[in-house]
PDB file of C-alpha atoms in Angstrom:
ATOM      1  CA  THR N   1      32.579 -23.747  -8.450  1.00 50.00           C
ATOM      2  CA  GLY N   2      31.966 -24.305 -12.281  1.00 56.00           C
ATOM      3  CA  ILE N   3      28.751 -22.380 -12.267  1.00 54.00           C
ATOM      4  CA  SER N   4      28.590 -19.509 -14.930  1.00 60.00           C
ATOM      5  CA  VAL N   5      27.711 -15.996 -14.071  1.00 59.00           C
ATOM      6  CA  GLU N   6      24.843 -16.288 -16.399  1.00 57.00           C
ATOM      7  CA  SER N   7      23.481 -19.349 -14.656  1.00 59.00           C
ATOM      8  CA  PHE N   8      24.032 -17.957 -11.148  1.00 61.00           C
ATOM      9  CA  LEU N   9      22.193 -14.554 -11.814  1.00 60.00           C
ATOM     10  CA  SER N  10      19.445 -16.122 -13.820  1.00 54.00           C
ATOM     11  CA  GLY N  11      18.557 -18.459 -10.963  1.00 55.00           C
ATOM     12  CA  ILE N  12      18.609 -15.465  -8.492  1.00 58.00           C
ATOM     13  CA  PHE N  13      16.611 -13.259 -10.638  1.00 54.00           C
ATOM     14  CA  ASP N  14      14.111 -15.691 -11.818  1.00 46.00           C
ATOM     15  CA  ALA N  15      13.050 -16.221  -8.124  1.00 40.00           C
ATOM     16  CA  ARG N  16      13.853 -12.791  -6.675  1.00 49.00           C
ATOM     17  CA  ALA N  17      13.847 -10.138  -9.213  1.00 48.00           C
ATOM     18  CA  SER N  18      10.996  -7.671  -9.274  1.00 52.00           C
ATOM     19  CA  LEU N  19       9.662  -5.386 -12.116  1.00 53.00           C
ATOM     20  CA  THR N  20       6.396  -4.326 -10.400  1.00 56.00           C
ATOM     21  CA  ALA N  21       4.822  -0.825 -11.075  1.00 55.00           C
ATOM     22  CA  SER N  22       5.764   0.275  -7.546  1.00 53.00           C
ATOM     23  CA  HIS N  23       9.328  -0.130  -8.371  1.00 49.00           C
ATOM     24  CA  ARG N  24       9.351   3.012 -10.570  1.00 46.00           C
ATOM     25  CA  ARG N  25      11.027   5.449  -7.692  1.00 51.00           C
ATOM     26  CA  PHE N  26       8.446   8.259  -7.759  1.00 45.00           C
ATOM     27  CA  ASN N  27       7.302   8.162 -11.367  1.00 53.00           C
ATOM     28  CA  ASP N  28       7.440   6.028 -14.596  1.00 55.00           C
ATOM     29  CA  ASP N  29      10.416   7.784 -15.943  1.00 60.00           C
ATOM     30  CA  ALA N  30      12.952   5.645 -13.750  1.00 58.00           C
ATOM     31  CA  PRO N  31      11.736   2.001 -13.930  1.00 71.00           C
ATOM     32  CA  VAL N  32      14.108  -0.235 -12.044  1.00 77.00           C
ATOM     33  CA  VAL N  33      15.013  -3.698 -11.619  1.00 78.00           C
ATOM     34  CA  SER N  34      14.828  -4.581  -7.770  1.00 81.00           C
ATOM     35  CA  LEU N  35      16.817  -7.518  -6.569  1.00 84.00           C
ATOM     36  CA  GLU N  36      14.974  -8.475  -3.436  1.00 86.00           C
ATOM     37  CA  ILE N  37      16.729 -10.583  -0.520  1.00 89.00           C
ATOM     38  CA  PRO N  38      14.606 -11.605   2.403  1.00 89.00           C
ATOM     39  CA  GLY N  39      15.515  -9.690   5.714  1.00 91.00           C
ATOM     40  CA  SER N  40      15.198 -13.111   7.549  1.00 90.00           C
ATOM     41  CA  THR N  41      18.762 -13.774   6.103  1.00 89.00           C
ATOM     42  CA  LYS N  42      20.129 -11.063   8.308  1.00 93.00           C
ATOM     43  CA  ASN N  43      23.015 -11.261   5.735  1.00 93.00           C
ATOM     44  CA  PHE N  44      24.271  -7.696   5.139  1.00 97.00           C
ATOM     45  CA  LYS N  45      27.653  -8.760   4.118  1.00 96.00           C
ATOM     46  CA  PHE N  46      25.948 -10.940   1.260  1.00 93.00           C
ATOM     47  CA  VAL N  47      24.052  -7.989  -0.093  1.00 95.00           C
ATOM     48  CA  VAL N  48      27.366  -5.975  -0.131  1.00 97.00           C
ATOM     49  CA  GLN N  49      29.318  -8.677  -1.848  1.00 95.00           C
ATOM     50  CA  LEU N  50      26.623  -9.338  -4.295  1.00 91.00           C
ATOM     51  CA  CYS N  51      26.014  -5.638  -5.207  1.00 93.00           C
ATOM     52  CA  SER N  52      30.026  -5.210  -5.343  1.00 95.00           C
ATOM     53  CA  TRP N  53      30.162  -8.221  -7.749  1.00 89.00           C
ATOM     54  CA  LEU N  54      27.527  -7.025  -9.990  1.00 87.00           C
ATOM     55  CA  THR N  55      29.420  -3.686 -10.094  1.00 90.00           C
ATOM     56  CA  ASP N  56      32.644  -5.407 -11.096  1.00 89.00           C
ATOM     57  CA  LEU N  57      30.682  -7.090 -13.922  1.00 82.00           C
ATOM     58  CA  GLY N  58      29.819  -3.678 -15.305  1.00 83.00           C
ATOM     59  CA  SER N  59      26.416  -2.715 -13.561  1.00 82.00           C
ATOM     60  CA  VAL N  60      25.690   0.662 -11.948  1.00 86.00           C
ATOM     61  CA  THR N  61      23.684   0.212  -8.680  1.00 90.00           C
ATOM     62  CA  ASP N  62      20.804   2.894  -8.635  1.00 90.00           C
ATOM     63  CA  GLN N  63      20.073   2.460  -4.848  1.00 92.00           C
ATOM     64  CA  ILE N  64      20.269  -0.289  -2.040  1.00 96.00           C
ATOM     65  CA  LEU N  65      17.746  -0.540   0.905  1.00 96.00           C
ATOM     66  CA  TYR N  66      19.084  -2.313   3.749  1.00 98.00           C
ATOM     67  CA  ASN N  67      16.960  -4.136   6.225  1.00 97.00           C
ATOM     68  CA  HIS N  68      17.518  -1.677   9.041  1.00 98.00           C
ATOM     69  CA  PRO N  69      15.393   0.709  10.890  1.00 98.00           C
ATOM     70  CA  ASN N  70      17.583   3.738   9.907  1.00 98.00           C
ATOM     71  CA  GLN N  71      16.504   3.128   6.225  1.00 97.00           C
ATOM     72  CA  HIS N  72      12.958   2.153   6.755  1.00 96.00           C
ATOM     73  CA  SER N  73      12.136   4.494   9.701  1.00 97.00           C
ATOM     74  CA  GLY N  74      14.593   7.214   9.770  1.00 97.00           C
ATOM     75  CA  SER N  75      12.170   9.626  11.266  1.00 97.00           C
ATOM     76  CA  ASP N  76       9.898   7.602  13.428  1.00 97.00           C
ATOM     77  CA  PRO N  77      11.626   5.785  16.135  1.00 97.00           C
ATOM     78  CA  ASP N  78       8.455   3.783  17.105  1.00 95.00           C
ATOM     79  CA  TYR N  79       7.545   2.396  13.747  1.00 95.00           C
ATOM     80  CA  LYS N  80       7.626  -1.447  13.988  1.00 93.00           C
ATOM     81  CA  GLY N  81       7.217  -2.137  10.220  1.00 94.00           C
ATOM     82  CA  TRP N  82      10.878  -1.583   9.308  1.00 96.00           C
ATOM     83  CA  LYS N  83      11.600  -5.254   8.761  1.00 95.00           C
ATOM     84  CA  LYS N  84      11.101  -4.996   4.870  1.00 93.00           C
ATOM     85  CA  GLY N  85      13.976  -6.914   3.637  1.00 93.00           C
ATOM     86  CA  PHE N  86      16.934  -6.023   1.255  1.00 95.00           C
ATOM     87  CA  LYS N  87      16.602  -4.426  -2.164  1.00 92.00           C
ATOM     88  CA  ILE N  88      19.337  -3.885  -4.692  1.00 91.00           C
ATOM     89  CA  ARG N  89      17.994  -1.505  -7.483  1.00 88.00           C
ATOM     90  CA  PHE N  90      19.146  -0.983 -10.889  1.00 84.00           C
ATOM     91  CA  LEU N  91      17.588   1.429 -13.604  1.00 81.00           C
ATOM     92  CA  VAL N  92      16.410  -0.893 -16.386  1.00 73.00           C
ATOM     93  CA  LYS N  93      18.816   0.150 -19.225  1.00 70.00           C
ATOM     94  CA  SER N  94      21.743  -0.244 -16.968  1.00 64.00           C
ATOM     95  CA  PHE N  95      20.872  -3.666 -16.098  1.00 66.00           C
ATOM     96  CA  LEU N  96      19.677  -5.018 -19.529  1.00 63.00           C
ATOM     97  CA  GLU N  97      22.962  -3.815 -20.889  1.00 62.00           C
ATOM     98  CA  LYS N  98      24.787  -6.213 -18.836  1.00 59.00           C
ATOM     99  CA  HIS N  99      22.588  -8.863 -17.519  1.00 56.00           C
ATOM    100  CA  SER N 100      19.693  -9.120 -20.088  1.00 52.00           C
ATOM    101  CA  PHE N 101      20.093 -12.831 -19.852  1.00 44.00           C
ATOM    102  CA  ALA N 102      18.996 -12.868 -16.303  1.00 49.00           C
ATOM    103  CA  LEU N 103      15.517 -11.651 -17.129  1.00 48.00           C
ATOM    104  CA  GLN N 104      14.820 -13.802 -20.105  1.00 46.00           C
ATOM    105  CA  ALA N 105      12.406 -15.990 -18.130  1.00 43.00           C
ATOM    106  CA  LYS N 106      10.327 -13.095 -17.227  1.00 47.00           C
ATOM    107  CA  SER N 107       6.899 -12.845 -18.675  1.00 40.00           C
ATOM    108  CA  ILE N 108       7.063  -9.006 -18.655  1.00 49.00           C
ATOM    109  CA  ASP N 109       8.285  -7.371 -21.811  1.00 52.00           C
ATOM    110  CA  VAL N 110      11.266  -5.565 -20.251  1.00 53.00           C
ATOM    111  CA  THR N 111      12.345  -3.763 -23.366  1.00 55.00           C
ATOM    112  CA  LYS N 112       8.949  -2.022 -23.191  1.00 55.00           C
ATOM    113  CA  ILE N 113       9.627  -0.862 -19.845  1.00 52.00           C
ATOM    114  CA  GLU N 114      13.115   0.032 -20.779  1.00 52.00           C
ATOM    115  CA  LYS N 115      11.858   2.670 -23.241  1.00 54.00           C
ATOM    116  CA  GLN N 116       9.952   4.536 -20.584  1.00 55.00           C
ATOM    117  CA  GLN N 117      13.260   5.368 -18.743  1.00 52.00           C
ATOM    118  CA  LYS N 118      13.912   9.163 -19.211  1.00 54.00           C
ATOM    119  CA  LYS N 119      16.238   9.462 -16.131  1.00 53.00           C
ATOM    120  CA  GLU N 120      19.910   9.471 -16.803  1.00 59.00           C
ATOM    121  CA  GLU N 121      22.126   6.720 -15.385  1.00 65.00           C
ATOM    122  CA  GLN N 122      23.670   7.119 -12.116  1.00 77.00           C
ATOM    123  CA  LEU N 123      27.492   7.957 -11.792  1.00 89.00           C
ATOM    124  CA  PRO N 124      29.612   4.900 -10.420  1.00 93.00           C
ATOM    125  CA  CYS N 125      29.056   4.764  -6.607  1.00 95.00           C
ATOM    126  CA  TYR N 126      32.732   5.784  -5.918  1.00 96.00           C
ATOM    127  CA  LEU N 127      32.276   9.014  -7.935  1.00 96.00           C
ATOM    128  CA  ARG N 128      28.892  10.220  -6.297  1.00 95.00           C
ATOM    129  CA  ARG N 129      28.186  13.281  -4.429  1.00 95.00           C
ATOM    130  CA  LEU N 130      25.704  12.604  -1.657  1.00 94.00           C
ATOM    131  CA  LYS N 131      22.771  15.153  -1.586  1.00 88.00           C
ATOM    132  CA  GLN N 132      21.802  16.654   1.767  1.00 88.00           C
ATOM    133  CA  VAL N 133      20.721  13.862   3.926  1.00 94.00           C
ATOM    134  CA  SER N 134      17.898  14.059   6.636  1.00 95.00           C
ATOM    135  CA  PRO N 135      18.868  13.556  10.253  1.00 97.00           C
ATOM    136  CA  ILE N 136      18.235   9.913  11.572  1.00 98.00           C
ATOM    137  CA  SER N 137      15.916   9.513  14.842  1.00 98.00           C
ATOM    138  CA  ILE N 138      17.432   6.677  16.918  1.00 98.00           C
ATOM    139  CA  HIS N 139      14.938   3.900  16.644  1.00 98.00           C
ATOM    140  CA  CYS N 140      13.601   1.992  19.655  1.00 97.00           C
ATOM    141  CA  GLU N 141      14.901  -1.356  17.961  1.00 98.00           C
ATOM    142  CA  GLN N 142      18.234   0.076  17.169  1.00 98.00           C
ATOM    143  CA  ASN N 143      19.583  -2.863  19.249  1.00 97.00           C
ATOM    144  CA  SER N 144      17.206  -5.517  17.854  1.00 96.00           C
ATOM    145  CA  GLU N 145      18.209  -9.167  17.875  1.00 94.00           C
ATOM    146  CA  GLU N 146      17.071  -9.110  14.201  1.00 93.00           C
ATOM    147  CA  LEU N 147      20.226  -7.276  13.419  1.00 97.00           C
ATOM    148  CA  PRO N 148      23.509  -8.923  13.185  1.00 97.00           C
ATOM    149  CA  GLU N 149      26.410  -7.459  15.394  1.00 97.00           C
ATOM    150  CA  GLU N 150      27.996  -5.489  12.513  1.00 97.00           C
ATOM    151  CA  VAL N 151      25.106  -3.252  12.258  1.00 98.00           C
ATOM    152  CA  ARG N 152      23.452  -3.639  15.584  1.00 98.00           C
ATOM    153  CA  ASN N 153      23.550  -0.498  17.978  1.00 98.00           C
ATOM    154  CA  LYS N 154      25.102   1.591  15.133  1.00 99.00           C
ATOM    155  CA  ILE N 155      23.766   4.479  13.046  1.00 99.00           C
ATOM    156  CA  PHE N 156      23.829   4.851   9.329  1.00 99.00           C
ATOM    157  CA  PHE N 157      23.036   8.076   7.619  1.00 99.00           C
ATOM    158  CA  HIS N 158      22.747   6.686   4.088  1.00 98.00           C
ATOM    159  CA  TYR N 159      22.690   3.411   2.139  1.00 98.00           C
ATOM    160  CA  HIS N 160      26.338   4.057   1.087  1.00 98.00           C
ATOM    161  CA  HIS N 161      27.221   4.350   4.857  1.00 99.00           C
ATOM    162  CA  PHE N 162      26.384   0.650   5.244  1.00 99.00           C
ATOM    163  CA  CYS N 163      28.263  -0.167   1.948  1.00 98.00           C
ATOM    164  CA  ALA N 164      31.291   1.845   3.500  1.00 98.00           C
ATOM    165  CA  VAL N 165      31.396   0.218   6.889  1.00 98.00           C
ATOM    166  CA  LEU N 166      30.779  -3.318   5.546  1.00 98.00           C
ATOM    167  CA  GLY N 167      33.786  -2.929   3.424  1.00 97.00           C
ATOM    168  CA  CYS N 168      32.473  -2.228  -0.308  1.00 98.00           C
ATOM    169  CA  PRO N 169      35.478  -1.277  -2.560  1.00 97.00           C
ATOM    170  CA  HIS N 170      33.025   0.904  -4.743  1.00 98.00           C
ATOM    171  CA  ALA N 171      31.789   3.067  -1.483  1.00 98.00           C
ATOM    172  CA  PRO N 172      32.162   6.858  -1.765  1.00 98.00           C
ATOM    173  CA  ILE N 173      34.385   6.888   1.323  1.00 98.00           C
ATOM    174  CA  ASP N 174      35.093  10.668   1.426  1.00 98.00           C
ATOM    175  CA  GLU N 175      31.456  11.483   1.055  1.00 98.00           C
ATOM    176  CA  ILE N 176      30.706   9.191   4.031  1.00 99.00           C
ATOM    177  CA  ALA N 177      33.368  10.542   6.127  1.00 98.00           C
ATOM    178  CA  LYS N 178      31.763  14.079   5.602  1.00 98.00           C
ATOM    179  CA  LEU N 179      28.660  12.828   7.049  1.00 98.00           C
ATOM    180  CA  VAL N 180      30.175  11.202  10.089  1.00 99.00           C
ATOM    181  CA  LYS N 181      32.135  14.217  10.702  1.00 98.00           C
ATOM    182  CA  ASN N 182      28.887  16.216  10.915  1.00 97.00           C
ATOM    183  CA  LYS N 183      27.053  13.679  13.083  1.00 98.00           C
ATOM    184  CA  ASN N 184      25.863  16.399  15.572  1.00 98.00           C
ATOM    185  CA  LEU N 185      23.779  17.627  12.697  1.00 98.00           C
ATOM    186  CA  LEU N 186      22.247  14.369  11.817  1.00 98.00           C
ATOM    187  CA  ILE N 187      21.343  12.411  14.896  1.00 98.00           C
ATOM    188  CA  ASN N 188      18.043  12.898  16.870  1.00 98.00           C
ATOM    189  CA  PHE N 189      17.336  11.161  20.112  1.00 98.00           C
ATOM    190  CA  PHE N 190      13.611  12.418  19.596  1.00 98.00           C
ATOM    191  CA  PRO N 191      11.117  11.779  16.749  1.00 98.00           C
ATOM    192  CA  ARG N 192      12.052  13.703  13.662  1.00 97.00           C
ATOM    193  CA  LEU N 193       8.526  13.074  12.359  1.00 98.00           C
ATOM    194  CA  SER N 194       5.983  10.640  13.959  1.00 98.00           C
ATOM    195  CA  LYS N 195       2.472  10.817  12.828  1.00 98.00           C
ATOM    196  CA  GLY N 196      -0.515   9.012  14.117  1.00 98.00           C
ATOM    197  CA  THR N 197      -3.685   9.681  16.407  1.00 97.00           C
ATOM    198  CA  SER N 198      -3.617  12.426  19.093  1.00 97.00           C
ATOM    199  CA  LYS N 199      -4.117   9.569  21.754  1.00 97.00           C
ATOM    200  CA  ASN N 200      -1.377   7.384  20.819  1.00 97.00           C
ATOM    201  CA  LEU N 201       1.024  10.418  20.252  1.00 98.00           C
ATOM    202  CA  LYS N 202       0.044  11.842  23.653  1.00 98.00           C
ATOM    203  CA  ASN N 203       1.103   8.624  25.359  1.00 98.00           C
ATOM    204  CA  ILE N 204       4.523   8.694  23.413  1.00 98.00           C
ATOM    205  CA  PHE N 205       5.031  12.509  24.307  1.00 98.00           C
ATOM    206  CA  ILE N 206       4.356  11.669  27.924  1.00 98.00           C
ATOM    207  CA  ASN N 207       6.915   9.004  28.009  1.00 98.00           C
ATOM    208  CA  ILE N 208       9.591  11.477  26.456  1.00 98.00           C
ATOM    209  CA  GLN N 209       8.631  13.960  29.070  1.00 98.00           C
ATOM    210  CA  LEU N 210       9.113  11.445  31.906  1.00 98.00           C
ATOM    211  CA  SER N 211      12.206   9.943  30.532  1.00 96.00           C
ATOM    212  CA  PHE N 212      14.086  13.063  29.534  1.00 96.00           C
ATOM    213  CA  PHE N 213      12.339  16.061  30.846  1.00 96.00           C
ATOM    214  CA  PRO N 214      11.112  14.792  34.393  1.00 96.00           C
ATOM    215  CA  ASP N 215      11.443  18.271  36.040  1.00 95.00           C
ATOM    216  CA  LYS N 216       9.472  20.129  33.377  1.00 96.00           C
ATOM    217  CA  GLU N 217       5.645  19.982  32.593  1.00 97.00           C
ATOM    218  CA  ILE N 218       3.755  19.641  29.385  1.00 98.00           C
ATOM    219  CA  GLN N 219       2.300  23.013  28.272  1.00 98.00           C
ATOM    220  CA  LYS N 220      -0.412  23.808  25.738  1.00 97.00           C
ATOM    221  CA  HIS N 221      -0.333  26.553  23.098  1.00 97.00           C
ATOM    222  CA  LYS N 222      -2.428  27.553  20.229  1.00 97.00           C
ATOM    223  CA  PHE N 223      -1.267  28.697  16.972  1.00 97.00           C
ATOM    224  CA  ILE N 224      -2.751  29.108  13.458  1.00 98.00           C
ATOM    225  CA  VAL N 225      -0.957  27.325  10.755  1.00 98.00           C
ATOM    226  CA  LYS N 226       0.350  30.603   8.984  1.00 98.00           C
ATOM    227  CA  ASN N 227       1.996  31.852  12.297  1.00 97.00           C
ATOM    228  CA  LEU N 228       3.576  28.401  12.953  1.00 97.00           C
ATOM    229  CA  ILE N 229       5.205  28.228   9.556  1.00 96.00           C
ATOM    230  CA  THR N 230       6.515  31.696   9.455  1.00 96.00           C
ATOM    231  CA  ASP N 231       7.731  31.815  13.061  1.00 96.00           C
ATOM    232  CA  GLU N 232      11.664  31.735  13.128  1.00 95.00           C
ATOM    233  CA  THR N 233      11.368  29.863  16.502  1.00 95.00           C
ATOM    234  CA  PHE N 234      10.320  26.829  14.563  1.00 96.00           C
ATOM    235  CA  LYS N 235      12.678  27.008  11.494  1.00 94.00           C
ATOM    236  CA  SER N 236      14.862  24.309  12.682  1.00 94.00           C
ATOM    237  CA  PHE N 237      12.201  21.702  13.426  1.00 96.00           C
ATOM    238  CA  SER N 238      12.196  18.836  10.871  1.00 92.00           C
ATOM    239  CA  GLY N 239       9.163  17.596   9.292  1.00 93.00           C
ATOM    240  CA  LEU N 240       6.852  20.689   9.946  1.00 96.00           C
ATOM    241  CA  ASP N 241       5.368  20.864   6.583  1.00 96.00           C
ATOM    242  CA  GLN N 242       4.999  17.173   5.840  1.00 97.00           C
ATOM    243  CA  GLY N 243       3.278  17.059   9.257  1.00 98.00           C
ATOM    244  CA  ILE N 244       0.720  19.998   8.650  1.00 98.00           C
ATOM    245  CA  ALA N 245      -0.091  18.192   5.187  1.00 98.00           C
ATOM    246  CA  TYR N 246      -0.709  15.101   7.241  1.00 98.00           C
ATOM    247  CA  LEU N 247      -2.883  16.980   9.785  1.00 98.00           C
ATOM    248  CA  PHE N 248      -5.075  18.667   6.907  1.00 98.00           C
ATOM    249  CA  ALA N 249      -5.107  16.328   3.885  1.00 98.00           C
ATOM    250  CA  PRO N 250      -8.660  15.502   2.642  1.00 97.00           C
ATOM    251  CA  VAL N 251      -7.457  12.060   1.693  1.00 96.00           C
ATOM    252  CA  LEU N 252      -4.667   9.999   3.207  1.00 97.00           C
ATOM    253  CA  ASN N 253      -2.750   6.920   1.899  1.00 95.00           C
ATOM    254  CA  GLY N 254      -1.862   5.233   5.184  1.00 94.00           C
ATOM    255  CA  LYS N 255      -0.084   8.016   7.129  1.00 95.00           C
ATOM    256  CA  ARG N 256       0.998   9.948   3.920  1.00 95.00           C
ATOM    257  CA  HIS N 257      -0.928  12.888   2.501  1.00 97.00           C
ATOM    258  CA  THR N 258      -2.101  12.593  -1.047  1.00 96.00           C
ATOM    259  CA  GLY N 259      -1.997  15.564  -3.488  1.00 95.00           C
ATOM    260  CA  SER N 260       0.162  18.601  -3.416  1.00 97.00           C
ATOM    261  CA  MET N 261       1.663  19.392  -0.101  1.00 98.00           C
ATOM    262  CA  LYS N 262       1.875  23.050  -1.003  1.00 97.00           C
ATOM    263  CA  ASN N 263      -1.804  23.251  -1.998  1.00 98.00           C
ATOM    264  CA  ILE N 264      -2.935  21.312   1.258  1.00 98.00           C
ATOM    265  CA  ILE N 265      -0.605  24.000   3.348  1.00 98.00           C
ATOM    266  CA  LYS N 266      -2.207  26.886   1.322  1.00 97.00           C
ATOM    267  CA  ASP N 267      -5.650  25.917   2.110  1.00 98.00           C
ATOM    268  CA  SER N 268      -5.150  25.501   5.832  1.00 98.00           C
ATOM    269  CA  MET N 269      -3.194  28.650   6.501  1.00 98.00           C
ATOM    270  CA  GLU N 270      -6.060  29.930   8.823  1.00 98.00           C
ATOM    271  CA  LYS N 271      -6.674  26.606  10.632  1.00 98.00           C
ATOM    272  CA  GLU N 272      -6.096  26.365  14.221  1.00 98.00           C
ATOM    273  CA  LEU N 273      -3.584  23.930  15.849  1.00 98.00           C
ATOM    274  CA  LEU N 274      -2.876  22.680  19.410  1.00 98.00           C
ATOM    275  CA  ILE N 275       0.817  22.550  20.352  1.00 98.00           C
ATOM    276  CA  MET N 276       2.207  20.827  23.349  1.00 98.00           C
ATOM    277  CA  THR N 277       5.759  21.525  24.615  1.00 98.00           C
ATOM    278  CA  ILE N 278       7.661  20.332  27.413  1.00 97.00           C
ATOM    279  CA  GLY N 279       8.383  23.392  29.451  1.00 95.00           C
ATOM    280  CA  GLU N 280       7.399  26.818  28.807  1.00 90.00           C
ATOM    281  CA  ASP N 281       9.540  27.624  25.972  1.00 90.00           C
ATOM    282  CA  PHE N 282       9.915  25.593  22.479  1.00 93.00           C
ATOM    283  CA  ASP N 283      13.233  23.897  23.479  1.00 92.00           C
ATOM    284  CA  SER N 284      11.809  20.281  23.346  1.00 95.00           C
ATOM    285  CA  PRO N 285       9.987  18.061  20.883  1.00 97.00           C
ATOM    286  CA  LEU N 286       6.614  19.446  19.842  1.00 98.00           C
ATOM    287  CA  LEU N 287       3.187  17.433  19.653  1.00 99.00           C
ATOM    288  CA  ILE N 288       0.958  19.162  17.222  1.00 99.00           C
ATOM    289  CA  ILE N 289      -2.703  18.200  17.026  1.00 99.00           C
ATOM    290  CA  ASN N 290      -5.404  18.874  14.571  1.00 98.00           C
ATOM    291  CA  ILE N 291      -8.261  18.754  17.171  1.00 94.00           C
ATOM    292  CA  SER N 292     -10.937  18.632  14.429  1.00 95.00           C
ATOM    293  CA  ASN N 293      -9.925  15.115  13.120  1.00 96.00           C
ATOM    294  CA  ASP N 294      -7.854  13.717  15.790  1.00 93.00           C
ATOM    295  CA  ARG N 295      -4.686  13.596  13.736  1.00 98.00           C
ATOM    296  CA  ALA N 296      -1.286  14.541  15.347  1.00 99.00           C
ATOM    297  CA  TYR N 297       2.447  14.568  14.815  1.00 99.00           C
ATOM    298  CA  ILE N 298       5.568  14.885  16.844  1.00 98.00           C
ATOM    299  CA  CYS N 299       8.552  16.709  15.337  1.00 98.00           C
ATOM    300  CA  SER N 300      11.732  18.100  16.878  1.00 97.00           C
ATOM    301  CA  SER N 301      15.129  19.982  16.352  1.00 97.00           C
ATOM    302  CA  VAL N 302      18.408  18.345  16.093  1.00 97.00           C
ATOM    303  CA  GLY N 303      19.751  21.696  17.674  1.00 95.00           C
ATOM    304  CA  ASN N 304      17.804  21.100  20.731  1.00 94.00           C
ATOM    305  CA  LYS N 305      20.110  21.480  23.785  1.00 94.00           C
ATOM    306  CA  LEU N 306      19.351  18.296  25.371  1.00 96.00           C
ATOM    307  CA  ASN N 307      19.577  16.551  22.097  1.00 97.00           C
ATOM    308  CA  GLN N 308      23.020  17.672  21.603  1.00 98.00           C
ATOM    309  CA  GLU N 309      23.994  16.670  25.008  1.00 97.00           C
ATOM    310  CA  LEU N 310      22.809  13.253  24.446  1.00 98.00           C
ATOM    311  CA  ILE N 311      24.837  12.936  21.121  1.00 98.00           C
ATOM    312  CA  ASN N 312      28.056  14.046  23.057  1.00 98.00           C
ATOM    313  CA  LYS N 313      27.397  11.662  25.691  1.00 98.00           C
ATOM    314  CA  HIS N 314      26.000   8.366  23.971  1.00 98.00           C
ATOM    315  CA  ILE N 315      27.586   8.640  20.542  1.00 98.00           C
ATOM    316  CA  LYS N 316      31.162   7.366  19.859  1.00 98.00           C
ATOM    317  CA  THR N 317      32.707   7.036  16.277  1.00 98.00           C
ATOM    318  CA  ASN N 318      35.358   4.704  15.150  1.00 98.00           C
ATOM    319  CA  ASN N 319      36.523   5.860  11.733  1.00 98.00           C
ATOM    320  CA  LEU N 320      33.121   5.564   9.747  1.00 98.00           C
ATOM    321  CA  THR N 321      31.502   3.459  12.388  1.00 99.00           C
ATOM    322  CA  VAL N 322      28.895   5.466  14.590  1.00 99.00           C
ATOM    323  CA  ASN N 323      28.210   3.539  17.638  1.00 98.00           C
ATOM    324  CA  ILE N 324      25.487   4.207  20.279  1.00 98.00           C
ATOM    325  CA  VAL N 325      27.115   3.460  23.883  1.00 96.00           C
TER     326      VAL N 325
END
């Protein structure tokens, strides 16, 4: 087209690059350049092509966040705020090394931010070994019209899973193939961790009972925290500790606890919980309530008998694509 790489990238980054303090991963040791693309574009392929091109030019992508519920709401199937757009993130040192020209118009002293980086650079994508991933709860908007056909009604276990399915030549294909092979350990038809008020979650829990367990009644049980977290019955339930921290945290940031999860749980060991199950046993999702402050959460086990039956009935794979049918 006659447009130089420098001009093209400078234009994109002048409009869309973010260096805000919130883009430091979980601390200041890993400052990132975040290239943000509006979710309204619905253009997953452009995101993959742009990231692939930057990789060809010598960048090493730290992470991509896709505008999809499996990325922005992997544990809560009813969370409506998942439409957060796309983000391609690079650790600052890596990006400056190849594309410093693209940030010259920024008023921020990028070199000062660069000196904060203590985290080592990522390996090239195709060499990465994926850490243990958390199960994905099937979202109520998995089939949303906001999603293009190539990702609609499909499950993605990791951001590299999108890359692989959408044809990025740098994706760690073998690692994604392992995840797809183990799909029965990574898909949940019930909430993995949904937090909220007891009133709202009771309504969701009743809907689960009516939809999936119509022949069983909701039962109530009382536990103290110490017994719940040490009982082998609940070992396979995802989000148990995070949920307890939410129930008893003195201060919340939205629906997230603030402070040490370990200390919050330690201080609440003797506190009483109301637990609701569907049926007499615990082979169903759990609704766990702190009756003293009206906070509650729903969690579940991927190994639940019905969940496994639903996976076998409704999930079909085609190479690396995981379809809901």
